[in-house]
mmCIF file of C-alpha atoms in Angstrom:
data_model
loop_
_atom_site.group_PDB
_atom_site.id
_atom_site.type_symbol
_atom_site.label_atom_id
_atom_site.label_comp_id
_atom_site.label_asym_id
_atom_site.label_seq_id
_atom_site.Cartn_x
_atom_site.Cartn_y
_atom_site.Cartn_z
ATOM 1 C CA UNK A 1 122.317 100.781 77.472
ATOM 2 C CA UNK A 2 125.647 100.550 79.269
ATOM 3 C CA UNK A 3 126.945 103.574 81.164
ATOM 4 C CA UNK A 4 130.386 103.898 82.722
ATOM 5 C CA UNK A 5 129.673 105.414 86.144
ATOM 6 C CA UNK A 6 132.637 107.350 87.499
ATOM 7 C CA UNK A 7 132.093 107.857 91.235
ATOM 8 C CA UNK A 8 133.732 107.295 94.629
ATOM 9 C CA UNK A 9 132.843 103.615 94.823
ATOM 10 C CA UNK A 10 135.659 102.681 97.221
ATOM 11 C CA UNK A 11 134.954 105.426 99.748
ATOM 12 C CA UNK A 12 134.150 104.939 103.423
ATOM 13 C CA UNK A 13 132.363 108.312 103.414
ATOM 14 C CA UNK A 14 128.799 107.039 103.104
ATOM 15 C CA UNK A 15 127.630 110.278 101.478
ATOM 16 C CA UNK A 16 129.252 109.027 98.289
ATOM 17 C CA UNK A 17 127.011 105.995 98.517
ATOM 18 C CA UNK A 18 123.940 108.220 98.788
ATOM 19 C CA UNK A 19 124.970 109.969 95.563
ATOM 20 C CA UNK A 20 125.754 106.726 93.733
ATOM 21 C CA UNK A 21 122.646 104.793 94.731
ATOM 22 C CA UNK A 22 120.380 107.823 94.391
ATOM 23 C CA UNK A 23 121.639 108.622 90.902
ATOM 24 C CA UNK A 24 121.352 105.083 89.588
ATOM 25 C CA UNK A 25 117.918 104.670 91.148
ATOM 26 C CA UNK A 26 116.300 107.700 89.495
ATOM 27 C CA UNK A 27 117.957 107.094 86.133
ATOM 28 C CA UNK A 28 116.608 103.538 86.136
ATOM 29 C CA UNK A 29 113.169 104.810 87.085
ATOM 30 C CA UNK A 30 113.026 107.637 84.544
ATOM 31 C CA UNK A 31 114.962 106.580 81.459
ATOM 32 C CA UNK A 32 112.876 104.539 79.089
ATOM 33 C CA UNK A 33 115.534 101.921 78.498
ATOM 34 C CA UNK A 34 117.252 99.149 80.408
ATOM 35 C CA UNK A 35 120.402 100.502 82.050
ATOM 36 C CA UNK A 36 123.581 98.724 83.066
ATOM 37 C CA UNK A 37 126.123 100.648 85.125
ATOM 38 C CA UNK A 38 129.820 99.819 85.143
ATOM 39 C CA UNK A 39 131.395 101.047 88.379
ATOM 40 C CA UNK A 40 134.610 103.011 87.861
ATOM 41 C CA UNK A 41 136.193 104.151 91.168
ATOM 42 C CA UNK A 42 136.924 107.860 90.818
ATOM 43 C CA UNK A 43 138.608 107.847 94.230
ATOM 44 C CA UNK A 44 141.509 105.898 92.690
ATOM 45 C CA UNK A 45 142.287 108.713 90.233
ATOM 46 C CA UNK A 46 144.310 110.684 92.744
ATOM 47 C CA UNK A 47 147.579 112.631 92.541
ATOM 48 C CA UNK A 48 150.661 110.410 92.531
ATOM 49 C CA UNK A 49 148.477 107.313 92.848
ATOM 50 C CA UNK A 50 147.904 107.989 96.540
ATOM 51 C CA UNK A 51 144.739 105.854 96.466
ATOM 52 C CA UNK A 52 145.209 103.711 93.377
ATOM 53 C CA UNK A 53 146.896 103.196 90.030
ATOM 54 C CA UNK A 54 144.287 104.720 87.705
ATOM 55 C CA UNK A 55 144.940 107.715 85.452
ATOM 56 C CA UNK A 56 142.929 109.977 83.211
ATOM 57 C CA UNK A 57 144.636 109.081 79.948
ATOM 58 C CA UNK A 58 144.041 107.404 76.564
ATOM 59 C CA UNK A 59 143.129 104.176 78.348
ATOM 60 C CA UNK A 60 140.312 105.955 80.157
ATOM 61 C CA UNK A 61 139.031 107.341 76.847
ATOM 62 C CA UNK A 62 139.054 103.841 75.355
ATOM 63 C CA UNK A 63 137.112 102.541 78.345
ATOM 64 C CA UNK A 64 134.450 105.233 77.896
ATOM 65 C CA UNK A 65 134.120 104.473 74.181
ATOM 66 C CA UNK A 66 133.333 100.834 74.973
ATOM 67 C CA UNK A 67 130.146 102.032 76.686
ATOM 68 C CA UNK A 68 127.112 103.974 75.528
ATOM 69 C CA UNK A 69 127.982 106.966 77.663
ATOM 70 C CA UNK A 70 129.973 108.312 80.593
ATOM 71 C CA UNK A 71 128.175 109.233 83.812
ATOM 72 C CA UNK A 72 130.338 111.492 86.007
ATOM 73 C CA UNK A 73 128.774 111.031 89.433
ATOM 74 C CA UNK A 74 127.829 113.811 91.806
ATOM 75 C CA UNK A 75 130.899 113.863 94.038
ATOM 76 C CA UNK A 76 132.733 116.991 95.170
ATOM 77 C CA UNK A 77 134.368 117.974 91.869
ATOM 78 C CA UNK A 78 135.371 121.619 92.239
ATOM 79 C CA UNK A 79 137.789 122.003 95.143
ATOM 80 C CA UNK A 80 140.552 124.113 93.614
ATOM 81 C CA UNK A 81 143.438 121.763 94.410
ATOM 82 C CA UNK A 82 146.808 122.784 92.989
ATOM 83 C CA UNK A 83 147.509 119.398 91.351
ATOM 84 C CA UNK A 84 144.436 119.580 89.083
ATOM 85 C CA UNK A 85 146.448 121.180 86.333
ATOM 86 C CA UNK A 86 144.626 119.698 83.333
ATOM 87 C CA UNK A 87 141.074 120.935 83.897
ATOM 88 C CA UNK A 88 140.943 122.774 87.232
ATOM 89 C CA UNK A 89 138.541 120.139 88.617
ATOM 90 C CA UNK A 90 138.676 116.533 89.851
ATOM 91 C CA UNK A 91 137.610 115.197 86.460
ATOM 92 C CA UNK A 92 141.176 115.856 85.381
ATOM 93 C CA UNK A 93 141.168 114.315 81.899
ATOM 94 C CA UNK A 94 143.548 116.354 79.681
ATOM 95 C CA UNK A 95 141.436 118.596 77.495
ATOM 96 C CA UNK A 96 143.195 117.420 74.344
ATOM 97 C CA UNK A 97 141.670 113.956 74.947
ATOM 98 C CA UNK A 98 138.063 115.086 75.343
ATOM 99 C CA UNK A 99 137.329 115.190 71.573
ATOM 100 C CA UNK A 100 138.349 111.520 71.359
ATOM 101 C CA UNK A 101 135.370 110.523 73.514
ATOM 102 C CA UNK A 102 132.736 109.436 71.003
ATOM 103 C CA UNK A 103 129.962 108.973 73.541
ATOM 104 C CA UNK A 104 127.718 111.314 75.558
ATOM 105 C CA UNK A 105 129.158 112.666 78.808
ATOM 106 C CA UNK A 106 126.715 113.286 81.669
ATOM 107 C CA UNK A 107 127.813 115.296 84.729
ATOM 108 C CA UNK A 108 125.135 114.522 87.307
ATOM 109 C CA UNK A 109 124.865 116.664 90.432
ATOM 110 C CA UNK A 110 128.539 117.537 90.853
ATOM 111 C CA UNK A 111 129.370 119.956 93.643
ATOM 112 C CA UNK A 112 132.028 122.216 95.106
ATOM 113 C CA UNK A 113 133.743 122.374 98.491
ATOM 114 C CA UNK A 114 135.679 125.575 98.882
ATOM 115 C CA UNK A 115 136.139 128.063 101.687
ATOM 116 C CA UNK A 116 136.672 131.834 101.398
ATOM 117 C CA UNK A 117 140.118 131.544 103.000
ATOM 118 C CA UNK A 118 141.355 129.214 100.225
ATOM 119 C CA UNK A 119 142.803 129.894 96.780
ATOM 120 C CA UNK A 120 141.190 128.210 93.793
ATOM 121 C CA UNK A 121 144.115 127.027 91.675
ATOM 122 C CA UNK A 122 144.074 126.544 87.896
ATOM 123 C CA UNK A 123 141.058 128.779 87.264
ATOM 124 C CA UNK A 124 142.354 129.356 83.722
ATOM 125 C CA UNK A 125 142.184 125.613 83.038
ATOM 126 C CA UNK A 126 138.719 125.386 84.558
ATOM 127 C CA UNK A 127 137.573 128.221 82.321
ATOM 128 C CA UNK A 128 139.060 126.535 79.253
ATOM 129 C CA UNK A 129 137.365 123.242 80.175
ATOM 130 C CA UNK A 130 133.981 124.852 80.785
ATOM 131 C CA UNK A 131 134.167 126.683 77.482
ATOM 132 C CA UNK A 132 134.684 123.321 75.770
ATOM 133 C CA UNK A 133 131.734 121.824 77.673
ATOM 134 C CA UNK A 134 129.472 124.747 76.861
ATOM 135 C CA UNK A 135 130.128 124.298 73.143
ATOM 136 C CA UNK A 136 129.890 120.484 73.182
ATOM 137 C CA UNK A 137 126.211 119.548 72.810
ATOM 138 C CA UNK A 138 126.906 115.898 73.654
ATOM 139 C CA UNK A 139 127.935 116.943 77.193
ATOM 140 C CA UNK A 140 125.272 117.459 79.875
ATOM 141 C CA UNK A 141 126.624 119.582 82.712
ATOM 142 C CA UNK A 142 124.368 119.297 85.760
ATOM 143 C CA UNK A 143 125.689 120.598 89.090
ATOM 144 C CA UNK A 144 124.119 120.161 92.493
ATOM 145 C CA UNK A 145 121.517 122.676 93.667
ATOM 146 C CA UNK A 146 123.702 123.929 96.511
ATOM 147 C CA UNK A 147 125.066 127.085 94.912
ATOM 148 C CA UNK A 148 127.603 125.243 92.731
ATOM 149 C CA UNK A 149 126.368 126.915 89.531
ATOM 150 C CA UNK A 150 126.756 130.364 91.070
ATOM 151 C CA UNK A 151 130.141 129.452 92.530
ATOM 152 C CA UNK A 152 131.507 128.244 89.189
ATOM 153 C CA UNK A 153 130.123 131.223 87.313
ATOM 154 C CA UNK A 154 131.706 133.593 89.834
ATOM 155 C CA UNK A 155 135.078 131.963 89.156
ATOM 156 C CA UNK A 156 134.618 132.063 85.395
ATOM 157 C CA UNK A 157 133.246 135.578 85.228
ATOM 158 C CA UNK A 158 130.316 134.648 82.987
ATOM 159 C CA UNK A 159 126.925 132.942 83.124
ATOM 160 C CA UNK A 160 125.781 130.047 80.975
ATOM 161 C CA UNK A 161 122.458 128.240 80.655
ATOM 162 C CA UNK A 162 124.511 125.137 79.839
ATOM 163 C CA UNK A 163 125.565 125.003 83.510
ATOM 164 C CA UNK A 164 122.390 123.530 84.993
ATOM 165 C CA UNK A 165 121.500 123.362 88.684
ATOM 166 C CA UNK A 166 119.789 120.028 89.398
ATOM 167 C CA UNK A 167 118.459 118.374 92.585
ATOM 168 C CA UNK A 168 120.941 116.604 94.843
ATOM 169 C CA UNK A 169 120.597 112.905 93.880
ATOM 170 C CA UNK A 170 121.401 111.940 97.470
ATOM 171 C CA UNK A 171 117.724 112.623 98.173
ATOM 172 C CA UNK A 172 116.829 109.460 96.296
ATOM 173 C CA UNK A 173 118.993 106.962 98.159
ATOM 174 C CA UNK A 174 117.078 103.703 98.766
ATOM 175 C CA UNK A 175 116.550 102.754 102.411
ATOM 176 C CA UNK A 176 116.697 99.077 103.311
ATOM 177 C CA UNK A 177 114.096 97.618 105.640
ATOM 178 C CA UNK A 178 116.030 95.992 108.477
ATOM 179 C CA UNK A 179 116.418 95.756 112.232
ATOM 180 C CA UNK A 180 118.664 98.379 113.791
ATOM 181 C CA UNK A 181 119.756 97.774 117.399
ATOM 182 C CA UNK A 182 120.353 101.498 117.962
ATOM 183 C CA UNK A 183 116.669 102.290 117.303
ATOM 184 C CA UNK A 184 114.820 102.228 120.636
ATOM 185 C CA UNK A 185 111.267 100.941 120.519
ATOM 186 C CA UNK A 186 108.585 103.158 122.086
ATOM 187 C CA UNK A 187 110.978 106.142 122.264
ATOM 188 C CA UNK A 188 111.545 109.229 120.139
ATOM 189 C CA UNK A 189 114.695 108.457 118.157
ATOM 190 C CA UNK A 190 116.785 111.533 117.375
ATOM 191 C CA UNK A 191 119.774 111.099 115.066
ATOM 192 C CA UNK A 192 122.705 113.525 115.293
ATOM 193 C CA UNK A 193 125.110 113.861 112.364
ATOM 194 C CA UNK A 194 128.048 116.180 113.096
ATOM 195 C CA UNK A 195 130.769 117.227 110.642
ATOM 196 C CA UNK A 196 134.413 117.996 111.435
ATOM 197 C CA UNK A 197 135.783 118.057 107.886
ATOM 198 C CA UNK A 198 137.832 121.156 107.052
ATOM 199 C CA UNK A 199 137.551 122.198 110.687
ATOM 200 C CA UNK A 200 140.090 125.020 110.347
ATOM 201 C CA UNK A 201 137.831 126.659 107.753
ATOM 202 C CA UNK A 202 134.451 125.471 109.016
ATOM 203 C CA UNK A 203 134.874 126.954 112.498
ATOM 204 C CA UNK A 204 136.133 130.569 112.717
ATOM 205 C CA UNK A 205 137.633 129.774 116.125
ATOM 206 C CA UNK A 206 137.763 126.942 118.609
ATOM 207 C CA UNK A 207 135.717 129.052 121.003
ATOM 208 C CA UNK A 208 132.848 129.244 118.491
ATOM 209 C CA UNK A 209 133.021 125.523 117.848
ATOM 210 C CA UNK A 210 132.798 124.719 121.556
ATOM 211 C CA UNK A 211 130.005 127.268 122.006
ATOM 212 C CA UNK A 212 127.984 125.424 119.354
ATOM 213 C CA UNK A 213 128.606 122.014 120.917
ATOM 214 C CA UNK A 214 127.753 123.279 124.384
ATOM 215 C CA UNK A 215 124.496 124.736 123.092
ATOM 216 C CA UNK A 216 123.565 121.495 121.328
ATOM 217 C CA UNK A 217 124.253 119.545 124.524
ATOM 218 C CA UNK A 218 121.930 121.862 126.452
ATOM 219 C CA UNK A 219 119.252 121.286 123.814
ATOM 220 C CA UNK A 220 119.545 117.549 124.406
ATOM 221 C CA UNK A 221 119.121 118.096 128.149
ATOM 222 C CA UNK A 222 115.975 120.148 127.539
ATOM 223 C CA UNK A 223 114.504 117.626 125.100
ATOM 224 C CA UNK A 224 114.925 114.832 127.649
ATOM 225 C CA UNK A 225 112.768 116.825 130.053
ATOM 226 C CA UNK A 226 109.997 117.036 127.465
ATOM 227 C CA UNK A 227 110.186 113.748 125.524
ATOM 228 C CA UNK A 228 111.281 110.152 126.033
ATOM 229 C CA UNK A 229 114.273 110.466 123.712
ATOM 230 C CA UNK A 230 116.919 108.072 122.430
ATOM 231 C CA UNK A 231 119.872 109.925 120.884
ATOM 232 C CA UNK A 232 121.845 108.272 118.056
ATOM 233 C CA UNK A 233 125.226 109.736 117.145
ATOM 234 C CA UNK A 234 125.737 108.889 113.474
ATOM 235 C CA UNK A 235 129.201 109.495 111.966
ATOM 236 C CA UNK A 236 129.456 109.532 108.180
ATOM 237 C CA UNK A 237 133.255 109.619 108.029
ATOM 238 C CA UNK A 238 136.273 109.406 110.371
ATOM 239 C CA UNK A 239 136.454 113.182 110.906
ATOM 240 C CA UNK A 240 133.102 112.995 112.655
ATOM 241 C CA UNK A 241 134.500 110.942 115.535
ATOM 242 C CA UNK A 242 136.671 113.873 116.591
ATOM 243 C CA UNK A 243 133.788 116.288 116.984
ATOM 244 C CA UNK A 244 131.621 113.575 118.568
ATOM 245 C CA UNK A 245 134.258 113.115 121.281
ATOM 246 C CA UNK A 246 134.310 116.849 121.942
ATOM 247 C CA UNK A 247 130.528 116.949 122.016
ATOM 248 C CA UNK A 248 130.202 114.122 124.528
ATOM 249 C CA UNK A 249 132.332 116.104 127.004
ATOM 250 C CA UNK A 250 129.432 118.563 127.374
ATOM 251 C CA UNK A 251 126.728 115.958 127.993
ATOM 252 C CA UNK A 252 125.625 115.040 131.532
ATOM 253 C CA UNK A 253 126.627 111.494 132.530
ATOM 254 C CA UNK A 254 122.995 110.372 132.711
ATOM 255 C CA UNK A 255 122.385 111.284 129.060
ATOM 256 C CA UNK A 256 125.662 109.731 127.894
ATOM 257 C CA UNK A 257 125.191 106.483 129.800
ATOM 258 C CA UNK A 258 121.436 106.012 129.446
ATOM 259 C CA UNK A 259 120.176 107.995 126.479
ATOM 260 C CA UNK A 260 122.903 107.981 123.810
ATOM 261 C CA UNK A 261 124.269 105.363 121.428
ATOM 262 C CA UNK A 262 126.423 105.537 118.322
ATOM 263 C CA UNK A 263 126.574 103.868 114.922
ATOM 264 C CA UNK A 264 129.674 103.104 112.846
ATOM 265 C CA UNK A 265 131.011 103.660 109.343
ATOM 266 C CA UNK A 266 130.125 101.520 106.343
ATOM 267 C CA UNK A 267 131.370 101.241 102.778
ATOM 268 C CA UNK A 268 129.408 102.218 99.653
ATOM 269 C CA UNK A 269 127.839 98.758 98.988
ATOM 270 C CA UNK A 270 126.131 98.987 102.407
ATOM 271 C CA UNK A 271 124.530 102.361 101.649
ATOM 272 C CA UNK A 272 120.873 101.165 101.646
ATOM 273 C CA UNK A 273 121.447 99.521 105.028
ATOM 274 C CA UNK A 274 123.104 102.649 106.451
ATOM 275 C CA UNK A 275 120.216 104.895 105.419
ATOM 276 C CA UNK A 276 117.617 102.336 106.440
ATOM 277 C CA UNK A 277 118.005 103.611 109.999
ATOM 278 C CA UNK A 278 117.185 107.120 108.805
ATOM 279 C CA UNK A 279 113.779 105.870 107.683
ATOM 280 C CA UNK A 280 113.032 104.806 111.276
ATOM 281 C CA UNK A 281 113.939 107.961 113.190
ATOM 282 C CA UNK A 282 111.719 110.778 114.422
ATOM 283 C CA UNK A 283 114.158 113.660 113.892
ATOM 284 C CA UNK A 284 117.586 114.296 112.381
ATOM 285 C CA UNK A 285 120.012 116.990 113.499
ATOM 286 C CA UNK A 286 121.949 117.157 110.229
ATOM 287 C CA UNK A 287 125.230 119.002 109.867
ATOM 288 C CA UNK A 288 126.365 116.894 106.912
ATOM 289 C CA UNK A 289 124.722 117.513 103.543
ATOM 290 C CA UNK A 290 124.293 113.774 102.998
ATOM 291 C CA UNK A 291 122.592 113.366 106.290
ATOM 292 C CA UNK A 292 120.305 116.226 105.322
ATOM 293 C CA UNK A 293 119.330 115.438 101.722
ATOM 294 C CA UNK A 294 118.625 111.690 102.279
ATOM 295 C CA UNK A 295 116.501 112.580 105.319
ATOM 296 C CA UNK A 296 114.491 114.977 103.155
ATOM 297 C CA UNK A 297 114.054 112.351 100.473
ATOM 298 C CA UNK A 298 112.798 109.912 103.100
ATOM 299 C CA UNK A 299 110.387 112.486 104.502
ATOM 300 C CA UNK A 300 112.065 112.687 107.917
ATOM 301 C CA UNK A 301 111.720 115.775 110.156
ATOM 302 C CA UNK A 302 115.005 117.680 110.210
ATOM 303 C CA UNK A 303 116.825 120.453 112.004
ATOM 304 C CA UNK A 304 119.663 121.331 109.609
ATOM 305 C CA UNK A 305 122.746 122.606 111.470
ATOM 306 C CA UNK A 306 124.229 125.055 108.970
ATOM 307 C CA UNK A 307 128.004 125.532 109.022
ATOM 308 C CA UNK A 308 128.682 126.294 105.349
ATOM 309 C CA UNK A 309 127.131 128.323 102.576
ATOM 310 C CA UNK A 310 126.305 125.432 100.280
ATOM 311 C CA UNK A 311 124.025 123.816 102.883
ATOM 312 C CA UNK A 312 122.134 127.100 103.306
ATOM 313 C CA UNK A 313 121.891 127.497 99.531
ATOM 314 C CA UNK A 314 120.511 123.964 99.170
ATOM 315 C CA UNK A 315 117.853 124.569 101.822
ATOM 316 C CA UNK A 316 116.905 127.914 100.309
ATOM 317 C CA UNK A 317 116.602 126.371 96.858
ATOM 318 C CA UNK A 318 114.167 123.663 97.969
ATOM 319 C CA UNK A 319 112.143 125.901 100.271
ATOM 320 C CA UNK A 320 113.199 124.495 103.658
ATOM 321 C CA UNK A 321 115.505 127.236 104.896
ATOM 322 C CA UNK A 322 113.160 128.043 107.789
ATOM 323 C CA UNK A 323 113.929 124.629 109.303
ATOM 324 C CA UNK A 324 117.656 125.325 109.493
ATOM 325 C CA UNK A 325 119.799 127.004 112.155
ATOM 326 C CA UNK A 326 123.114 128.806 111.685
ATOM 327 C CA UNK A 327 125.402 127.107 114.207
ATOM 328 C CA UNK A 328 127.056 130.456 114.916
ATOM 329 C CA UNK A 329 123.769 132.274 115.611
ATOM 330 C CA UNK A 330 123.680 134.331 118.797
ATOM 331 C CA UNK A 331 120.594 132.492 120.081
ATOM 332 C CA UNK A 332 121.507 129.066 118.697
ATOM 333 C CA UNK A 333 120.381 127.077 121.737
ATOM 334 C CA UNK A 334 116.892 128.537 121.729
ATOM 335 C CA UNK A 335 116.536 128.254 117.943
ATOM 336 C CA UNK A 336 117.581 124.602 117.839
ATOM 337 C CA UNK A 337 115.450 123.718 120.850
ATOM 338 C CA UNK A 338 112.303 125.393 119.519
ATOM 339 C CA UNK A 339 112.603 123.759 116.094
ATOM 340 C CA UNK A 340 113.443 120.345 117.521
ATOM 341 C CA UNK A 341 110.624 120.494 120.065
ATOM 342 C CA UNK A 342 108.177 121.529 117.356
ATOM 343 C CA UNK A 343 109.332 118.686 115.082
ATOM 344 C CA UNK A 344 108.871 116.106 117.818
ATOM 345 C CA UNK A 345 105.511 117.531 118.929
ATOM 346 C CA UNK A 346 104.139 118.029 115.411
ATOM 347 C CA UNK A 347 105.850 115.231 113.521
ATOM 348 C CA UNK A 348 103.077 114.725 110.986
ATOM 349 C CA UNK A 349 103.012 118.415 110.049
ATOM 350 C CA UNK A 350 106.787 118.630 109.628
ATOM 351 C CA UNK A 351 106.920 115.377 107.676
ATOM 352 C CA UNK A 352 104.315 116.687 105.257
ATOM 353 C CA UNK A 353 106.330 119.845 104.683
ATOM 354 C CA UNK A 354 109.522 117.894 104.052
ATOM 355 C CA UNK A 355 107.731 115.465 101.750
ATOM 356 C CA UNK A 356 106.263 118.287 99.681
ATOM 357 C CA UNK A 357 109.760 119.671 99.138
ATOM 358 C CA UNK A 358 111.014 116.209 98.209
ATOM 359 C CA UNK A 359 108.138 115.680 95.771
ATOM 360 C CA UNK A 360 108.829 119.002 94.047
ATOM 361 C CA UNK A 361 112.495 118.043 93.673
ATOM 362 C CA UNK A 362 111.526 114.651 92.278
ATOM 363 C CA UNK A 363 109.349 116.269 89.607
ATOM 364 C CA UNK A 364 112.240 118.493 88.650
ATOM 365 C CA UNK A 365 114.584 115.499 88.540
ATOM 366 C CA UNK A 366 112.207 113.771 86.152
ATOM 367 C CA UNK A 367 112.466 116.729 83.766
ATOM 368 C CA UNK A 368 116.262 116.603 84.061
ATOM 369 C CA UNK A 369 116.288 112.889 83.266
ATOM 370 C CA UNK A 370 114.006 113.322 80.260
ATOM 371 C CA UNK A 371 116.518 115.869 79.013
ATOM 372 C CA UNK A 372 119.344 113.353 79.522
ATOM 373 C CA UNK A 373 117.324 110.629 77.793
ATOM 374 C CA UNK A 374 117.241 112.742 74.644
ATOM 375 C CA UNK A 375 120.990 113.372 74.745
ATOM 376 C CA UNK A 376 121.785 109.686 75.239
ATOM 377 C CA UNK A 377 119.420 108.648 72.474
ATOM 378 C CA UNK A 378 120.467 111.224 69.884
ATOM 379 C CA UNK A 379 124.189 111.311 70.614
ATOM 380 C CA UNK A 380 124.416 107.589 71.204
ATOM 381 C CA UNK A 381 123.259 106.967 67.672
ATOM 382 C CA UNK A 382 126.534 108.406 66.410
ATOM 383 C CA UNK A 383 129.766 106.462 66.672
ATOM 384 C CA UNK A 384 131.882 109.136 65.062
ATOM 385 C CA UNK A 385 134.209 111.526 66.844
ATOM 386 C CA UNK A 386 132.331 114.536 65.450
ATOM 387 C CA UNK A 387 129.214 113.816 67.537
ATOM 388 C CA UNK A 388 129.302 117.382 68.825
ATOM 389 C CA UNK A 389 128.909 118.715 65.276
ATOM 390 C CA UNK A 390 126.125 116.272 64.420
ATOM 391 C CA UNK A 391 123.968 116.887 67.447
ATOM 392 C CA UNK A 392 122.131 120.144 68.147
ATOM 393 C CA UNK A 393 120.085 120.286 71.355
ATOM 394 C CA UNK A 394 118.380 123.247 73.001
ATOM 395 C CA UNK A 395 118.937 123.347 76.748
ATOM 396 C CA UNK A 396 115.824 123.908 78.804
ATOM 397 C CA UNK A 397 116.451 126.763 81.229
ATOM 398 C CA UNK A 398 113.330 125.806 83.232
ATOM 399 C CA UNK A 399 115.162 122.764 84.627
#
């Protein structure tokens, strides 16, 4: 079976790689058929060809119809940008062209990134598109379990069991076994992933941002007194370098010069190598969602640094909210220190807790993929444009 996989294949934000590799891995493991994925770079379908020449048009429809199905990867899809005038989301294929797709369409773990201060443009088009999806049985609409379902339904003003919340596929990213020079032998390796994207919306004020960074720096000082620690600053995208630079200003020279190293950025094909270092660490301070979810999938102790609602919703949904810390909490330093110290002192206990959450998510993902298997099998048998009329499938609300 050949699937056209629309995802951010050309991105230097490694979180896209976690989604891509994680999705393809679990589909290969769970679907009872041999799968071939054709990479289609979604990040080149951008307004005014800012990134590339590709367009959502008749040519895209023809490309889909040459495959056995379309897999719309789990990238940020609902961001409310003004230029998304066709559908109100990043999958901006004009709605009049959707009926020409004769193959199953699988949305797999798509998410939102939207802040309360922003305006979601083209809600009417999003509503029109979702109404089509809801009444098209050959379309599977699975959004990430980070509050995306609730967010979309709040915009639309109605609920639908067709909008399914499914586990973040970034949890299933493969980790390559390799040597990593930043990993210090015979030390406790603590990885720190900060996030400076959307900083005007993420941080209510510069004072609160600096208060958080100062508190995290003090935590590092306290951990050094208790453990033999090697700190690894791990940027996932260029924005992260800005906040890393600010953070370093609060660290004592001894920690900066003798206890701290940094990694660099990599492109999507190097994803298993990038996350291979995660498999070797003792603790992750994760501000980025795709530092957090891969660490969980790998069974790594975590202290999630929560700066946005969707991270809190994800943790709540998988039962790990008690590991997280709101970065704007009044007692943030003490909270982060206590949870980090506990994770380093009781690594086996924390790992077991994280692994149980990951195993529960994997079981749920299997049920999701069995559901998709049926859609691909039944819809794929039809080559006619009226596949939606021919196929009648009951959606399982337990997913």
